Coordinates of C-alpha atoms and ligand atoms in Angstrom, one line a residue:
M1 CA 314.0 21.7 85.5
T2 CA 315.2 23.5 88.6
E3 CA 312.8 25.9 90.2
P4 CA 313.7 29.6 90.4
D5 CA 314.6 30.7 94.0
F6 CA 311.8 33.3 94.1
L7 CA 309.1 30.6 93.7
R8 CA 310.7 28.5 96.5
S9 CA 310.9 31.4 98.9
T10 CA 307.4 32.7 98.0
R11 CA 305.9 29.2 98.6
A12 CA 307.8 28.7 101.9
S13 CA 306.8 32.2 103.1
Y14 CA 303.1 31.6 102.4
D15 CA 303.3 28.1 103.9
A16 CA 304.6 29.8 107.1
V17 CA 301.9 32.5 107.4
A18 CA 298.9 30.7 105.9
A19 CA 296.9 30.4 109.1
E20 CA 297.5 34.0 110.3
Y21 CA 296.9 35.4 106.8
A22 CA 293.5 33.6 106.6
K23 CA 292.4 34.9 110.0
I24 CA 293.3 38.5 109.3
F25 CA 291.9 38.7 105.8
H26 CA 288.8 36.5 106.2
H27 CA 286.3 39.4 106.4
E28 CA 288.4 42.0 104.6
L29 CA 286.1 42.2 101.5
A30 CA 283.2 43.2 103.6
G31 CA 284.8 46.6 104.2
K32 CA 285.8 47.2 100.6
P33 CA 282.8 48.2 98.5
L34 CA 284.9 49.2 95.4
D35 CA 286.7 45.9 95.3
R36 CA 283.4 44.1 95.6
A37 CA 282.0 46.3 92.8
M38 CA 284.9 45.2 90.5
F39 CA 284.3 41.5 91.4
A40 CA 280.5 42.0 90.7
A41 CA 281.2 43.6 87.3
F42 CA 283.7 40.8 86.5
A43 CA 281.1 38.1 87.5
E44 CA 278.4 39.7 85.4
L45 CA 280.7 39.8 82.3
V46 CA 281.7 36.2 82.8
R47 CA 278.2 35.0 83.4
A48 CA 277.1 36.5 80.1
G49 CA 279.8 34.5 78.2
G50 CA 279.8 31.4 80.5
G51 CA 282.6 29.1 81.4
P52 CA 284.6 28.2 84.6
V53 CA 286.7 30.7 86.5
A54 CA 290.2 30.2 88.0
D55 CA 291.2 32.2 91.0
I56 CA 295.0 32.1 90.6
G57 CA 297.0 32.7 93.8
S58 CA 293.8 31.9 95.7
G59 CA 295.5 31.8 99.1
P60 CA 292.9 30.9 101.8
G61 CA 290.0 31.0 99.2
R62 CA 288.2 34.0 100.5
V63 CA 287.9 35.5 97.0
T64 CA 287.1 32.1 95.5
E65 CA 284.2 31.8 97.9
H66 CA 283.1 35.4 97.1
L67 CA 283.1 34.6 93.4
H68 CA 281.2 31.4 94.0
G69 CA 278.6 33.5 95.9
L70 CA 278.3 35.7 92.7
G71 CA 277.1 32.7 90.8
L72 CA 280.4 31.6 89.2
E73 CA 281.7 28.1 88.8
V74 CA 285.1 28.8 90.3
F75 CA 288.2 26.9 91.5
G76 CA 291.4 28.1 93.1
V77 CA 295.1 27.5 92.3
D78 CA 297.9 28.4 94.7
L79 CA 301.7 27.9 94.9
S80 CA 301.5 27.2 98.7
P81 CA 300.4 23.7 99.7
E82 CA 299.5 25.1 103.2
M83 CA 297.3 27.7 101.7
V84 CA 295.6 25.1 99.5
A85 CA 295.1 22.7 102.5
L86 CA 293.6 25.6 104.5
A87 CA 291.3 26.7 101.6
R88 CA 290.1 23.1 101.2
R89 CA 289.3 22.8 104.9
T90 CA 287.6 26.2 105.0
H91 CA 285.6 25.7 101.8
P92 CA 284.9 22.0 101.4
G93 CA 282.5 22.6 98.6
L94 CA 285.1 24.3 96.4
R95 CA 288.1 22.9 94.5
F96 CA 291.6 24.1 95.2
E97 CA 294.8 22.8 93.5
V98 CA 298.5 23.5 94.1
G99 CA 300.2 25.1 91.0
S100 CA 302.1 28.1 89.7
M101 CA 300.7 30.8 87.5
L102 CA 303.8 30.6 85.4
A103 CA 302.9 27.0 84.2
L104 CA 299.2 26.4 84.8
D105 CA 298.1 22.8 84.5
L106 CA 295.0 23.9 82.5
P107 CA 294.1 23.3 78.9
D108 CA 294.2 26.0 76.2
G109 CA 291.1 28.2 76.0
G110 CA 289.0 26.4 78.7
L111 CA 288.2 29.3 81.1
G112 CA 285.5 32.0 80.9
G113 CA 287.3 34.1 83.5
L114 CA 290.6 34.3 85.5
V115 CA 291.2 36.3 88.7
A116 CA 294.7 37.2 90.1
N117 CA 293.9 39.1 93.3
Y118 CA 297.2 40.4 94.8
S119 CA 299.1 37.4 93.5
I120 CA 301.2 38.9 90.6
I121 CA 302.8 41.1 93.3
H122 CA 305.3 38.3 94.0
L123 CA 306.5 38.0 90.5
P124 CA 309.8 39.6 89.4
E125 CA 309.3 42.1 86.6
D126 CA 310.8 39.9 84.0
R127 CA 308.3 37.1 84.8
L128 CA 305.1 39.2 84.2
P129 CA 305.0 38.7 80.4
G130 CA 305.2 34.9 81.0
A131 CA 302.4 34.9 83.5
F132 CA 300.2 37.1 81.3
A133 CA 300.9 34.8 78.3
E134 CA 299.7 31.9 80.5
F135 CA 296.5 33.8 81.5
H136 CA 295.8 34.5 77.8
R137 CA 296.5 30.8 76.8
V138 CA 294.0 29.4 79.4
L139 CA 291.2 31.9 78.8
A140 CA 288.7 31.2 76.0
P141 CA 288.4 33.8 73.3
G142 CA 286.0 36.4 74.9
G143 CA 287.1 35.4 78.4
H144 CA 287.6 38.0 81.1
L145 CA 290.6 38.8 83.4
L146 CA 290.7 40.6 86.7
V147 CA 294.1 41.6 88.1
A148 CA 294.5 43.5 91.4
F149 CA 297.7 44.9 93.0
Q150 CA 299.2 47.7 95.0
V151 CA 300.1 50.9 93.1
G152 CA 303.7 52.2 93.2
D153 CA 307.2 51.7 92.0
E154 CA 308.8 50.0 95.0
R155 CA 310.2 46.5 95.3
K156 CA 310.2 45.3 98.9
H157 CA 311.7 42.4 100.7
L158 CA 309.9 41.1 103.8
T159 CA 311.7 39.1 106.4
E160 CA 308.9 38.9 109.0
R161 CA 305.1 38.8 109.0
F162 CA 302.6 37.9 111.7
G163 CA 305.6 37.1 113.9
R164 CA 306.9 34.5 111.5
R165 CA 310.3 34.6 109.6
I166 CA 309.8 34.8 105.9
D167 CA 311.7 35.6 102.8
L168 CA 309.3 37.3 100.5
E169 CA 309.7 39.9 97.7
F170 CA 306.8 42.0 96.6
H171 CA 306.4 44.6 93.9
R172 CA 304.1 47.6 93.7
R173 CA 303.3 48.6 90.1
R174 CA 301.9 51.3 87.9
P175 CA 298.5 50.4 86.4
D176 CA 299.4 51.8 83.0
H177 CA 302.5 49.7 82.9
V178 CA 300.6 46.5 83.8
A179 CA 297.9 47.4 81.2
D180 CA 300.7 47.8 78.6
L181 CA 302.0 44.4 79.4
L182 CA 298.5 42.9 79.2
V183 CA 297.9 44.5 75.8
K184 CA 301.3 43.1 74.6
A185 CA 300.2 39.6 75.8
G186 CA 297.1 39.9 73.5
F187 CA 294.5 41.3 75.9
A188 CA 292.1 44.2 75.3
M189 CA 291.6 46.5 78.3
T190 CA 288.1 46.8 79.7
A191 CA 288.5 49.0 82.8
Q192 CA 291.1 50.3 85.3
L193 CA 290.1 51.2 88.9
V194 CA 292.6 53.1 91.0
R195 CA 291.3 53.7 94.5
E196 CA 292.8 55.4 97.6
P197 CA 293.7 53.4 100.6
M198 CA 290.6 52.6 102.7
E199 CA 290.4 54.7 105.9
G200 CA 291.3 52.7 108.9
S201 CA 292.9 50.0 106.9
T202 CA 296.6 49.0 106.9
E203 CA 296.9 49.8 103.1
P204 CA 299.8 52.2 102.7
T205 CA 299.2 52.9 98.9
Q206 CA 296.6 53.3 96.2
Q207 CA 295.2 50.0 95.0
A208 CA 294.6 49.0 91.4
C209 CA 292.1 46.6 89.9
L210 CA 292.3 46.0 86.1
L211 CA 289.7 44.3 83.9
A212 CA 290.7 43.0 80.5
R213 CA 289.5 40.4 78.1
R214 CA 290.9 38.0 75.5
P215 CA 289.4 39.3 72.3
A216 CA 286.7 37.0 70.8
Ligands
LIG1 C1 298.7 38.3 99.0 S1 298.2 36.6 98.8 C2 296.6 36.8 98.0 C3 295.7 35.6 98.3 C4 294.3 35.8 97.7 N1 294.2 36.0 96.3 C5 293.5 36.8 98.5 O1 293.2 37.9 97.9 O2 293.3 36.6 99.7 C6 299.2 36.0 97.4 C7 298.9 34.6 97.1 O3 299.5 34.3 95.8 C8 300.2 33.0 95.9 N2 301.2 33.0 94.9 C9 302.4 33.7 94.8 N3 303.1 33.5 93.7 C10 302.3 32.5 93.0 C11 302.5 31.8 91.8 N4 303.6 32.0 91.1 N5 301.6 31.0 91.4 C12 300.4 30.8 92.1 N6 300.2 31.4 93.3 C13 301.1 32.3 93.7 C14 300.7 32.9 97.3 O4 301.0 31.6 97.7 C15 299.6 33.6 98.1 O5 298.7 32.6 98.6

């Protein structure tokens, strides 16, 4: 089957910027207490039910490592082989695999939790239901989902980042719209955080973090 163009260009773009992205975002969570609070709540919910966690679109593995530090058995999956190689070098004790959230190489119902931290932002609108169906399929009944993304209505096309030429689409989204799609995919909503951009950060918009669960 031929791969859609957006996956090819997203992969090539993140391959090109992997090293710079890792350097810039390495310590980012340290300055984001509300993001850490949502990860902490997610971790507590998952620990209560048990089961492994997949960090989907794990990039350099900074969130994977953070979740590991919260006591979760976690592994990462990313579209970009360069990101996966970098994550493996940086976090040799954790597992990272190349893969796409649209066709996860994971069995049905095997996960206690799934995190997609700023990775659905590169999916075209018509691909969101397919991704959420995959998330639902791989989570065990009672499993928990965390999805974070920038709030807004814009679709942007980036041709340069960190001095590298790229070809990357990203989408800002309304939390209620994403929550509607999650419910249509079979999830029950747990919580929605919308926070203002952090002072002194490069964030141009509000940021959303949604918690949902596959009903038991
Ligand atoms: C903005 S980065 C976020 C990385 C990481 N979650 C973090 O918070 O640092 C987006 C990541 O999602 C990955 N990605 C984009 N589309 C993907 C897909 N269809 N399947 C898996 N990963 C994807 C990219 O390769 C990139 O590493």
